[in-house]
PDB file of C-alpha atoms and ligand atoms in Angstrom:
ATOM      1  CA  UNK A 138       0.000   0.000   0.000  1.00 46.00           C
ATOM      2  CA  UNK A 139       1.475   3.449  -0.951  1.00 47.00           C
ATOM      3  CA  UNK A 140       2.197   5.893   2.392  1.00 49.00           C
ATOM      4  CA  UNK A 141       0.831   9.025   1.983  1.00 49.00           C
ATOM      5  CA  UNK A 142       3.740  11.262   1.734  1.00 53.00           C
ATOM      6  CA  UNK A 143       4.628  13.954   3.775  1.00 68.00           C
ATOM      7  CA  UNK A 144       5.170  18.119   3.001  1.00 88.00           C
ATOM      8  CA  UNK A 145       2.308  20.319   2.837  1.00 97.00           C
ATOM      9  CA  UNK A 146       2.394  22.293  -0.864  1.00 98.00           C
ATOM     10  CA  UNK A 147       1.246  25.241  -2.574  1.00 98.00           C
ATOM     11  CA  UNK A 148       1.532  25.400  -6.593  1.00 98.00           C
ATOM     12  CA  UNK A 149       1.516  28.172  -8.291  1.00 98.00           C
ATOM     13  CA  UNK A 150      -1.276  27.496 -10.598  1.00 97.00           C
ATOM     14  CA  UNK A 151      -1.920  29.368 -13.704  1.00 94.00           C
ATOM     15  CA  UNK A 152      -4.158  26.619 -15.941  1.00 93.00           C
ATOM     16  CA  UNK A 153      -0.970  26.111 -18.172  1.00 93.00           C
ATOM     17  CA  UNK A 154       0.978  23.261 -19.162  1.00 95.00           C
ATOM     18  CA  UNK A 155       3.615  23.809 -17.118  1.00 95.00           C
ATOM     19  CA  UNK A 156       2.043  24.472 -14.195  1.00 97.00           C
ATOM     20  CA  UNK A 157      -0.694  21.924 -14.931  1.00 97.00           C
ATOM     21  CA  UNK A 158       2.708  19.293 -14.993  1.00 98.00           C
ATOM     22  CA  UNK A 159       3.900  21.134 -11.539  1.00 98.00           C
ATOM     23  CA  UNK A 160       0.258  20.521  -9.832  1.00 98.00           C
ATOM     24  CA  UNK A 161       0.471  16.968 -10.886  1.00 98.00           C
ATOM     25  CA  UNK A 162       4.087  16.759  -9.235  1.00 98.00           C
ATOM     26  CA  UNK A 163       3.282  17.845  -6.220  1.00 98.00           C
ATOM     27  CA  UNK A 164      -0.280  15.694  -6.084  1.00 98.00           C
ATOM     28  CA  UNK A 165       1.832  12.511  -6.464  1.00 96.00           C
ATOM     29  CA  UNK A 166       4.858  13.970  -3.537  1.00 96.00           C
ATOM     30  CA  UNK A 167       2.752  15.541  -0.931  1.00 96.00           C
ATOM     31  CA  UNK A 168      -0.253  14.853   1.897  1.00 94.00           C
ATOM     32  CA  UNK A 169      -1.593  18.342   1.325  1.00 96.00           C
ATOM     33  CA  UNK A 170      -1.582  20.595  -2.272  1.00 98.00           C
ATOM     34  CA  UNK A 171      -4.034  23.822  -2.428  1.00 98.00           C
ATOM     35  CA  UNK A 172      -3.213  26.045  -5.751  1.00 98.00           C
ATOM     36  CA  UNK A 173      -2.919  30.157  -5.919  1.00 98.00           C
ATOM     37  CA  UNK A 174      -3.332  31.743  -9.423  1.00 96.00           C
ATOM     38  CA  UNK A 175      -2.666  35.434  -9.866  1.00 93.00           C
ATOM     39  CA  UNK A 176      -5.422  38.076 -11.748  1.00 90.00           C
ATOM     40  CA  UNK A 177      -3.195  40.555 -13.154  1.00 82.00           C
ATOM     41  CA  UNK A 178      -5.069  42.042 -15.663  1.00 73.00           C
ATOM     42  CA  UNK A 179      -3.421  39.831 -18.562  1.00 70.00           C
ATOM     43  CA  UNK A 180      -4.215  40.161 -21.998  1.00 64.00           C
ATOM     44  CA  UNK A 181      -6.545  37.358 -22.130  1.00 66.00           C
ATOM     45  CA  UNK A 182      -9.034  36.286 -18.935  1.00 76.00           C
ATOM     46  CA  UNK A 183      -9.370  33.103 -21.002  1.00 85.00           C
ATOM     47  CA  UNK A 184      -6.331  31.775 -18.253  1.00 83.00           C
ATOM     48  CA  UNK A 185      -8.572  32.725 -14.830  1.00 87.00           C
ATOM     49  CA  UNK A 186     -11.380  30.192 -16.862  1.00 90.00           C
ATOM     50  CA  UNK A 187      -9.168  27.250 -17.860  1.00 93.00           C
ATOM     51  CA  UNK A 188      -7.496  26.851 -14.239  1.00 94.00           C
ATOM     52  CA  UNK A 189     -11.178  26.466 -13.137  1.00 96.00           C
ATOM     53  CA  UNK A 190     -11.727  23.613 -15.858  1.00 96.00           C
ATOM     54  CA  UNK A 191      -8.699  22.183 -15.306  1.00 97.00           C
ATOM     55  CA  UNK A 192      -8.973  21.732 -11.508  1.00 98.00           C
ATOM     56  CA  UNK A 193     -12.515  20.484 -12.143  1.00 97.00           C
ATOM     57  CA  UNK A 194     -11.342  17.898 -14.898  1.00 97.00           C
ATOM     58  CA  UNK A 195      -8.098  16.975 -12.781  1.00 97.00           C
ATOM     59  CA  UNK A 196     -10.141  15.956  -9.496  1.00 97.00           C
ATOM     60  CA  UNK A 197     -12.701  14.092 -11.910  1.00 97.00           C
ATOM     61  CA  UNK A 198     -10.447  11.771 -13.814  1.00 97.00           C
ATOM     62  CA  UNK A 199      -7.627  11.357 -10.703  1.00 97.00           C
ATOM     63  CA  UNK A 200      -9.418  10.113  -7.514  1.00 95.00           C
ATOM     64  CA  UNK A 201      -6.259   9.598  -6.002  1.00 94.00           C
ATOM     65  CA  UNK A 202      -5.481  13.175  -6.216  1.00 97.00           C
ATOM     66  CA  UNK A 203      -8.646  14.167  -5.846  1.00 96.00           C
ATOM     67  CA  UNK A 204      -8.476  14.041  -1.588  1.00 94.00           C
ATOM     68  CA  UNK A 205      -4.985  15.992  -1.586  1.00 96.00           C
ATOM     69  CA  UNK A 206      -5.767  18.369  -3.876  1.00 98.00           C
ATOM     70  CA  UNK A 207      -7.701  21.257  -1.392  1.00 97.00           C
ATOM     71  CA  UNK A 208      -8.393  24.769  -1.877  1.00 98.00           C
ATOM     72  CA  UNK A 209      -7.541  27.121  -4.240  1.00 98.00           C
ATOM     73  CA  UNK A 210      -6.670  30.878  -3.911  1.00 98.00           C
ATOM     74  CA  UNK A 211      -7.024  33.660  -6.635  1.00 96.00           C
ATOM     75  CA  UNK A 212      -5.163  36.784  -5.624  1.00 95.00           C
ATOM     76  CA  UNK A 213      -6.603  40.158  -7.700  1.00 92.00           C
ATOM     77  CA  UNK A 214      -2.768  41.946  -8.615  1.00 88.00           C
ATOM     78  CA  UNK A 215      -4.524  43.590 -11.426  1.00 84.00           C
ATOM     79  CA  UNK A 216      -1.402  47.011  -9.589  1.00 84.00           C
ATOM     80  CA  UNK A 217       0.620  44.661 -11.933  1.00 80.00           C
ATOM     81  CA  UNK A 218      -0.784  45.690 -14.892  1.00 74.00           C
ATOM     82  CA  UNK A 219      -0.668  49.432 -13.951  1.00 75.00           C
ATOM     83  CA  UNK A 220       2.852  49.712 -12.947  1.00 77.00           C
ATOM     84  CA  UNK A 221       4.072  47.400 -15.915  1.00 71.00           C
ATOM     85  CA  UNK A 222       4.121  47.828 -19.304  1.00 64.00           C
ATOM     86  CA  UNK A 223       4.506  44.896 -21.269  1.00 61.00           C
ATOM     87  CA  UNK A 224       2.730  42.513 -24.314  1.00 55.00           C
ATOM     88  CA  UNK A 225       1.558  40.446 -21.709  1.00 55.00           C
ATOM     89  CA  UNK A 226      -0.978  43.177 -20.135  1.00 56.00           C
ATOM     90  CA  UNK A 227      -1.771  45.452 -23.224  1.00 57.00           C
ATOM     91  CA  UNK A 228      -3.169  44.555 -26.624  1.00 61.00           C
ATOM     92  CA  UNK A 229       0.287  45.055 -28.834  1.00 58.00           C
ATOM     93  CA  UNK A 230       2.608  42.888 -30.708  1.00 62.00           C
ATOM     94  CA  UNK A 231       4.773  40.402 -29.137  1.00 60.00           C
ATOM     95  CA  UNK A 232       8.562  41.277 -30.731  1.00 63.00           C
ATOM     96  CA  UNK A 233      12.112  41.372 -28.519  1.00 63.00           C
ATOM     97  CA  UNK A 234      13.672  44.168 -27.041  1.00 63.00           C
ATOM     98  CA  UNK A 235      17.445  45.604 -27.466  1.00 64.00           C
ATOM     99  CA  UNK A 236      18.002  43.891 -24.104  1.00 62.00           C
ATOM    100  CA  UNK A 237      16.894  40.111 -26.001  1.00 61.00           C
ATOM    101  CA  UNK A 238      14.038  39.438 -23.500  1.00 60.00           C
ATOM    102  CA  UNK A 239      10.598  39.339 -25.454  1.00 58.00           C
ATOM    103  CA  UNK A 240       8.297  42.238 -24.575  1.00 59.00           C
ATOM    104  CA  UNK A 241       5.866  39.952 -22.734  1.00 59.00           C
ATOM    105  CA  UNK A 242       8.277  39.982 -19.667  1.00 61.00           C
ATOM    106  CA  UNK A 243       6.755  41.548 -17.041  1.00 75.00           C
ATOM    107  CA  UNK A 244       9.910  42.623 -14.746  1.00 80.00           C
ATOM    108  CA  UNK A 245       9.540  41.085 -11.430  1.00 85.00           C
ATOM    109  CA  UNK A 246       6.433  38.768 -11.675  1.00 87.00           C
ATOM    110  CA  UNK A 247       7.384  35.896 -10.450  1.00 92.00           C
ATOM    111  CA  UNK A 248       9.227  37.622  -7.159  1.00 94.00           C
ATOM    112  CA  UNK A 249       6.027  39.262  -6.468  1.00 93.00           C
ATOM    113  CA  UNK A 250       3.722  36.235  -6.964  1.00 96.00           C
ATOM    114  CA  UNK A 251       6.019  34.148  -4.858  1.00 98.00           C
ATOM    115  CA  UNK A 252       5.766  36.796  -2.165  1.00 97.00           C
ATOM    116  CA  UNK A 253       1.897  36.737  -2.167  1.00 97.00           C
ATOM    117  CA  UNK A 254       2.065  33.092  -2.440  1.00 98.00           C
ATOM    118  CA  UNK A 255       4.028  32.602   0.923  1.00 98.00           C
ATOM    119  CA  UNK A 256       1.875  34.564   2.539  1.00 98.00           C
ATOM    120  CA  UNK A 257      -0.820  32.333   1.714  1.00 98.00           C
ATOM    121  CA  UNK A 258       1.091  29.193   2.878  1.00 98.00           C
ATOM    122  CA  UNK A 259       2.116  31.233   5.661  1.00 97.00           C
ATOM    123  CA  UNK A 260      -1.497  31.528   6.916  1.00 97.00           C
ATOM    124  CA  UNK A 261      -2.399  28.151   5.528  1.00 97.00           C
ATOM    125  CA  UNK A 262       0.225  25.808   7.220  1.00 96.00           C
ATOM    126  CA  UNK A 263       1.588  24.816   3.961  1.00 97.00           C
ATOM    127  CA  UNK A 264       5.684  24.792   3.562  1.00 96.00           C
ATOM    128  CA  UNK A 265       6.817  24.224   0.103  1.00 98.00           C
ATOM    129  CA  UNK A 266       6.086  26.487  -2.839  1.00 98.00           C
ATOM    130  CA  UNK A 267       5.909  25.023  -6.122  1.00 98.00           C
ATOM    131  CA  UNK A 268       6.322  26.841  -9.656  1.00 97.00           C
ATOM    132  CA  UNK A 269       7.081  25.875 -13.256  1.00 95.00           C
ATOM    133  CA  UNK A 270       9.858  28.208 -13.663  1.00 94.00           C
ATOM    134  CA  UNK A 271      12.318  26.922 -15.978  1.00 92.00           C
ATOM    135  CA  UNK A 272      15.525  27.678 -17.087  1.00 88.00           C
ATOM    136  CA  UNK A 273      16.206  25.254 -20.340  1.00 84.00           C
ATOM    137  CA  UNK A 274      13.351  26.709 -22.155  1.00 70.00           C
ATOM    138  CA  UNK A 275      13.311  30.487 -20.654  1.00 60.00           C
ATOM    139  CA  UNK A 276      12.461  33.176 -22.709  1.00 59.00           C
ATOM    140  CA  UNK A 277      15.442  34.795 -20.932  1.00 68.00           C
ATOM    141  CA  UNK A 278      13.344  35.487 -18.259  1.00 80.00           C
ATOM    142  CA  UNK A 279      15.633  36.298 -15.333  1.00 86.00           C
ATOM    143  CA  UNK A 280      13.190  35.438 -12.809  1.00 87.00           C
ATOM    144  CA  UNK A 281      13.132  32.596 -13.917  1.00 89.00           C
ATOM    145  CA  UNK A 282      16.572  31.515 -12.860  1.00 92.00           C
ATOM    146  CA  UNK A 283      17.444  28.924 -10.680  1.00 94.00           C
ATOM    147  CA  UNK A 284      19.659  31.158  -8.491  1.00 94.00           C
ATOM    148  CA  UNK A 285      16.612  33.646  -8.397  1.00 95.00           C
ATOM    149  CA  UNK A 286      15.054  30.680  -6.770  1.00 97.00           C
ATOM    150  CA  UNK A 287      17.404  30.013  -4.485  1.00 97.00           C
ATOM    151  CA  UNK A 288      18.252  33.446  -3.299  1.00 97.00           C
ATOM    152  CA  UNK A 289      13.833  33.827  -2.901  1.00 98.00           C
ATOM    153  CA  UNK A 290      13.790  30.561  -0.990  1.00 98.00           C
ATOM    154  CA  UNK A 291      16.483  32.341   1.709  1.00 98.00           C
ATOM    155  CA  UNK A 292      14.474  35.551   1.859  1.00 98.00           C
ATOM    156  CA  UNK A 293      11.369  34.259   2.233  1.00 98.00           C
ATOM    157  CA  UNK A 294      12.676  32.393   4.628  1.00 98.00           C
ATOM    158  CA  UNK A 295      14.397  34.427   6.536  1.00 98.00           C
ATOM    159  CA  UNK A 296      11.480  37.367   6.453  1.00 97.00           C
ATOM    160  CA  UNK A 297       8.660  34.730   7.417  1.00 97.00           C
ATOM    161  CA  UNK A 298      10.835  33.118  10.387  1.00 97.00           C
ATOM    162  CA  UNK A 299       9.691  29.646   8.995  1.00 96.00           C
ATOM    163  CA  UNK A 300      11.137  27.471   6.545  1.00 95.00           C
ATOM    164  CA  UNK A 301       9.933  27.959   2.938  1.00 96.00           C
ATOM    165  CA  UNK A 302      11.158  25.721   0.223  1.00 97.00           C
ATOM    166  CA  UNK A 303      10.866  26.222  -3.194  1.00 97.00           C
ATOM    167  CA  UNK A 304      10.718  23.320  -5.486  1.00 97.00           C
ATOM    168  CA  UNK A 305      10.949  23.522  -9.313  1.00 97.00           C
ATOM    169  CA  UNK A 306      10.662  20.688 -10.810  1.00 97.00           C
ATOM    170  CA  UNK A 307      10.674  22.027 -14.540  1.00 96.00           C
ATOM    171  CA  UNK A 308      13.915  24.090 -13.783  1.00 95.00           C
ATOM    172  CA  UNK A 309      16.737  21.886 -15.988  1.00 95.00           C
ATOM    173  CA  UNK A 310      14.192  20.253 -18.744  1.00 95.00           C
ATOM    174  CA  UNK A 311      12.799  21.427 -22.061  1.00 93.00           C
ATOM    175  CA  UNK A 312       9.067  20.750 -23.203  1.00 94.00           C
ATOM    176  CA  UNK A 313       9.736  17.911 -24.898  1.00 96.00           C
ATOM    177  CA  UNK A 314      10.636  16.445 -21.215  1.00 97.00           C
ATOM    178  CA  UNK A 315       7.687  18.598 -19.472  1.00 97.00           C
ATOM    179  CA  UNK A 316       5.497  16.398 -22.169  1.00 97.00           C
ATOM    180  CA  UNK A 317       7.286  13.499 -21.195  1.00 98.00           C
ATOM    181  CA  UNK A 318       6.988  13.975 -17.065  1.00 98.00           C
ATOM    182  CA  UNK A 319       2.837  14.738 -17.424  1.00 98.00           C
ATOM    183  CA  UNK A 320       3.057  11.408 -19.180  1.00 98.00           C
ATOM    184  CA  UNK A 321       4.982   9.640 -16.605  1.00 98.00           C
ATOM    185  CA  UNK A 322       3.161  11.151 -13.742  1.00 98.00           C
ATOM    186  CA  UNK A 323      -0.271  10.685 -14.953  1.00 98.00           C
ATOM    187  CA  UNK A 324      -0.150   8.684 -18.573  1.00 98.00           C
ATOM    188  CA  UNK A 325      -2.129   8.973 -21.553  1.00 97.00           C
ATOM    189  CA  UNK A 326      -5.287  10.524 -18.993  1.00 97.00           C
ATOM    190  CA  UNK A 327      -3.022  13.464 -17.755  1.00 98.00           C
ATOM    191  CA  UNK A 328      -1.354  14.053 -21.609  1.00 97.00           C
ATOM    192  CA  UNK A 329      -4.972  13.955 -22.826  1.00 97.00           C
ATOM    193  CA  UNK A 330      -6.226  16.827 -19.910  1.00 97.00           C
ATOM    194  CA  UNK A 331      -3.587  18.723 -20.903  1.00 97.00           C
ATOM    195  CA  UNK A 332      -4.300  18.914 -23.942  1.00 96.00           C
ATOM    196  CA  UNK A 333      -7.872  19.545 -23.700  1.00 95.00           C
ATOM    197  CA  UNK A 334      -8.472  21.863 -20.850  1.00 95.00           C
ATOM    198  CA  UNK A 335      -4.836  23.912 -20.145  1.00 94.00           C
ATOM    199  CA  UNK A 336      -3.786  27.382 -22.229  1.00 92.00           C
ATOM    200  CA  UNK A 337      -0.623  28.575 -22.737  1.00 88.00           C
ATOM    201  CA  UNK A 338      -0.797  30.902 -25.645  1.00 89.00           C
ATOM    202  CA  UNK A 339       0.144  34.523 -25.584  1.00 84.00           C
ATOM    203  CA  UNK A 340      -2.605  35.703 -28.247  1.00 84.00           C
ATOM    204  CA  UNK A 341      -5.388  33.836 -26.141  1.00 86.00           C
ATOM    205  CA  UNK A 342      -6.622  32.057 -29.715  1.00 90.00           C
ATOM    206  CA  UNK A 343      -8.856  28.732 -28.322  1.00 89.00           C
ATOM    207  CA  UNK A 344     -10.950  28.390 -31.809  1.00 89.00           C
ATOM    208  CA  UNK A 345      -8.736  24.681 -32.562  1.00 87.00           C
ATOM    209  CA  UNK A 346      -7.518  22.247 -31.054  1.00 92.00           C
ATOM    210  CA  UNK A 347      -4.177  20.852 -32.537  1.00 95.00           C
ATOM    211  CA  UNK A 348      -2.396  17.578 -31.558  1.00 96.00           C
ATOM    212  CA  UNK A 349      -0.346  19.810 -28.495  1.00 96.00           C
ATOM    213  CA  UNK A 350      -3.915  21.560 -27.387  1.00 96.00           C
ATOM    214  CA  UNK A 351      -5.349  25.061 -28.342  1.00 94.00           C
ATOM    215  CA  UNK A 352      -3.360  28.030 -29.507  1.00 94.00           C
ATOM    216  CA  UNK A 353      -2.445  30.331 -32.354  1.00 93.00           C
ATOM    217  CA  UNK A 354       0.372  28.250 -33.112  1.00 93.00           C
ATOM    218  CA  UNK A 355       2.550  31.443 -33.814  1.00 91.00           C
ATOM    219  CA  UNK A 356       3.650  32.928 -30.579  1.00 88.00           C
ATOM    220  CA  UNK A 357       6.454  32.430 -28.544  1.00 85.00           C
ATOM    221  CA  UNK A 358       4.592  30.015 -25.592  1.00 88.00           C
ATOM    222  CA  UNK A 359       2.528  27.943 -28.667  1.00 93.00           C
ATOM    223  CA  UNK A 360       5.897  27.851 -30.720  1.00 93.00           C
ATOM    224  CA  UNK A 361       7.459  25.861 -27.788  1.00 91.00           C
ATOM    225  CA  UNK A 362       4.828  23.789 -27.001  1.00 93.00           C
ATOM    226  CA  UNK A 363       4.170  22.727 -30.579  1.00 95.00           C
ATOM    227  CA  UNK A 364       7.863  21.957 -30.845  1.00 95.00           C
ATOM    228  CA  UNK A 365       8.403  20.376 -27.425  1.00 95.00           C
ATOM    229  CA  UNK A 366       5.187  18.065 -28.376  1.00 96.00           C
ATOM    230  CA  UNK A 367       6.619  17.186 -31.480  1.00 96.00           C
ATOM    231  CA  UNK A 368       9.869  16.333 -30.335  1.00 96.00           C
ATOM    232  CA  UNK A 369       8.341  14.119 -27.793  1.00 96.00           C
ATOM    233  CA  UNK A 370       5.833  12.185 -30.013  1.00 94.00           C
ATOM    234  CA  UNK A 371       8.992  11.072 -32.420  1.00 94.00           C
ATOM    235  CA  UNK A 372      10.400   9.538 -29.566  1.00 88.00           C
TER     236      UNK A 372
HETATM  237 ZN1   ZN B 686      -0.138  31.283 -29.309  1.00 90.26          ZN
END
């Protein structure tokens, strides 16, 4: 009989692949997983929808996850959107800046949503944060980073007086892999869900589904997960 593992988690959820794979991680590792996704006035609302569906879908076709997987937070940082100014929270095109990182980069995020998130596993007993920050595949994002990781998992725990880990479990693969792990974790049902129910694409298109789920096809997030899915079907 398996032992119900120990570790209390909170994913940072945002109905993607990625973090869809991350949730699924940390519903196989620990006793206890509750889920925080971030309003921030992005481009698209279509991603504060599709976490819903995908939640809904995930406890449905996993019973064993089903009673670890508890509540889910929604944090409104739509003071994002008005202090930033990137692709990713105003209708323009998505190109690359002099500095190489795509204008979609919103400088910061991730330190800010791993800050609200501790609070909330602060208050919620819950001691490990988990996000699908990666640094094979990284649009150059320097939040991203593995030492940015590190060096958040020391402040936070330092400023909270409690230790906070961070766990990444995407950090050192490419999507081909993140394909493969969903797979591994969850087989053809999890693969399938993904495909199905999660959004990744910048330009919020969900008209068709393709073989690696819905998406323009065109922009930087789809142009990864096409390839990544590709490159993990030929294997
Ligand atoms: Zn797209």
């Amino acid at each position: 009989m398996q032992t119900t593992p120990p570790g209390r988690a909170l994913v940072l959820f945002s109905g993607g692949q990625d973090s869809t794979t991350c949730l699924a991680w940390a519903l196989e590792r620990f006793s206890r997983v509750e889920t925080v996704g971030f309003n921030y006035g992005q481009r698209h609302a279509i991603e504060m929808t599709v976490r819903l569906e995908t939640l809904r879908e995930l406890r449905a076709r996993f019973p064993n996850w089903r009673a670890r997987l508890g509540d889910d937070h929604v944090v409104n940082l739509a003071v994002l959107g008005q202090i930033s100014d990137t692709a990713l929270t105003r209708d323009v095109a998505i190109t690359y800046e002099k500095s190489g990182l795509p204008n979609t980069f919103v400088p910061g995020r991730n330190l800010l949503f791993l800050t609200f998130a501790a609070t909330i596993a602060y208050r919620r007993g819950l001691d490990v944060l988990v996000g699908g920050m990666c640094e094979t595949d990284f649009s150059g994002y320097p939040d991203c980073r593995d030492a940015t990781m590190k060096a958040m998992q020391s402040a936070l725990s330092l400023g909270l007086d409690r230790e906070l880990n961070i766990e990444t479990p995407l950090m050192w693969i490419d999507k081909a892999d993140t394909w493969a792990l969903a797979h591994l974790l969850g087989g053809e049902a999890l693969t399938r869900l993904i495909i199905e129910h999660t959004h990744t694409c910048y330009n919020g298109v969900r008209d068709t589904v393709h073989v690696w789920g819905y998406g323009c096809g065109e922009c930087p997030a789809c142009s990864l997960r096409k390839a990544g899915f590709e490159k993990w079907a030929m294997r």
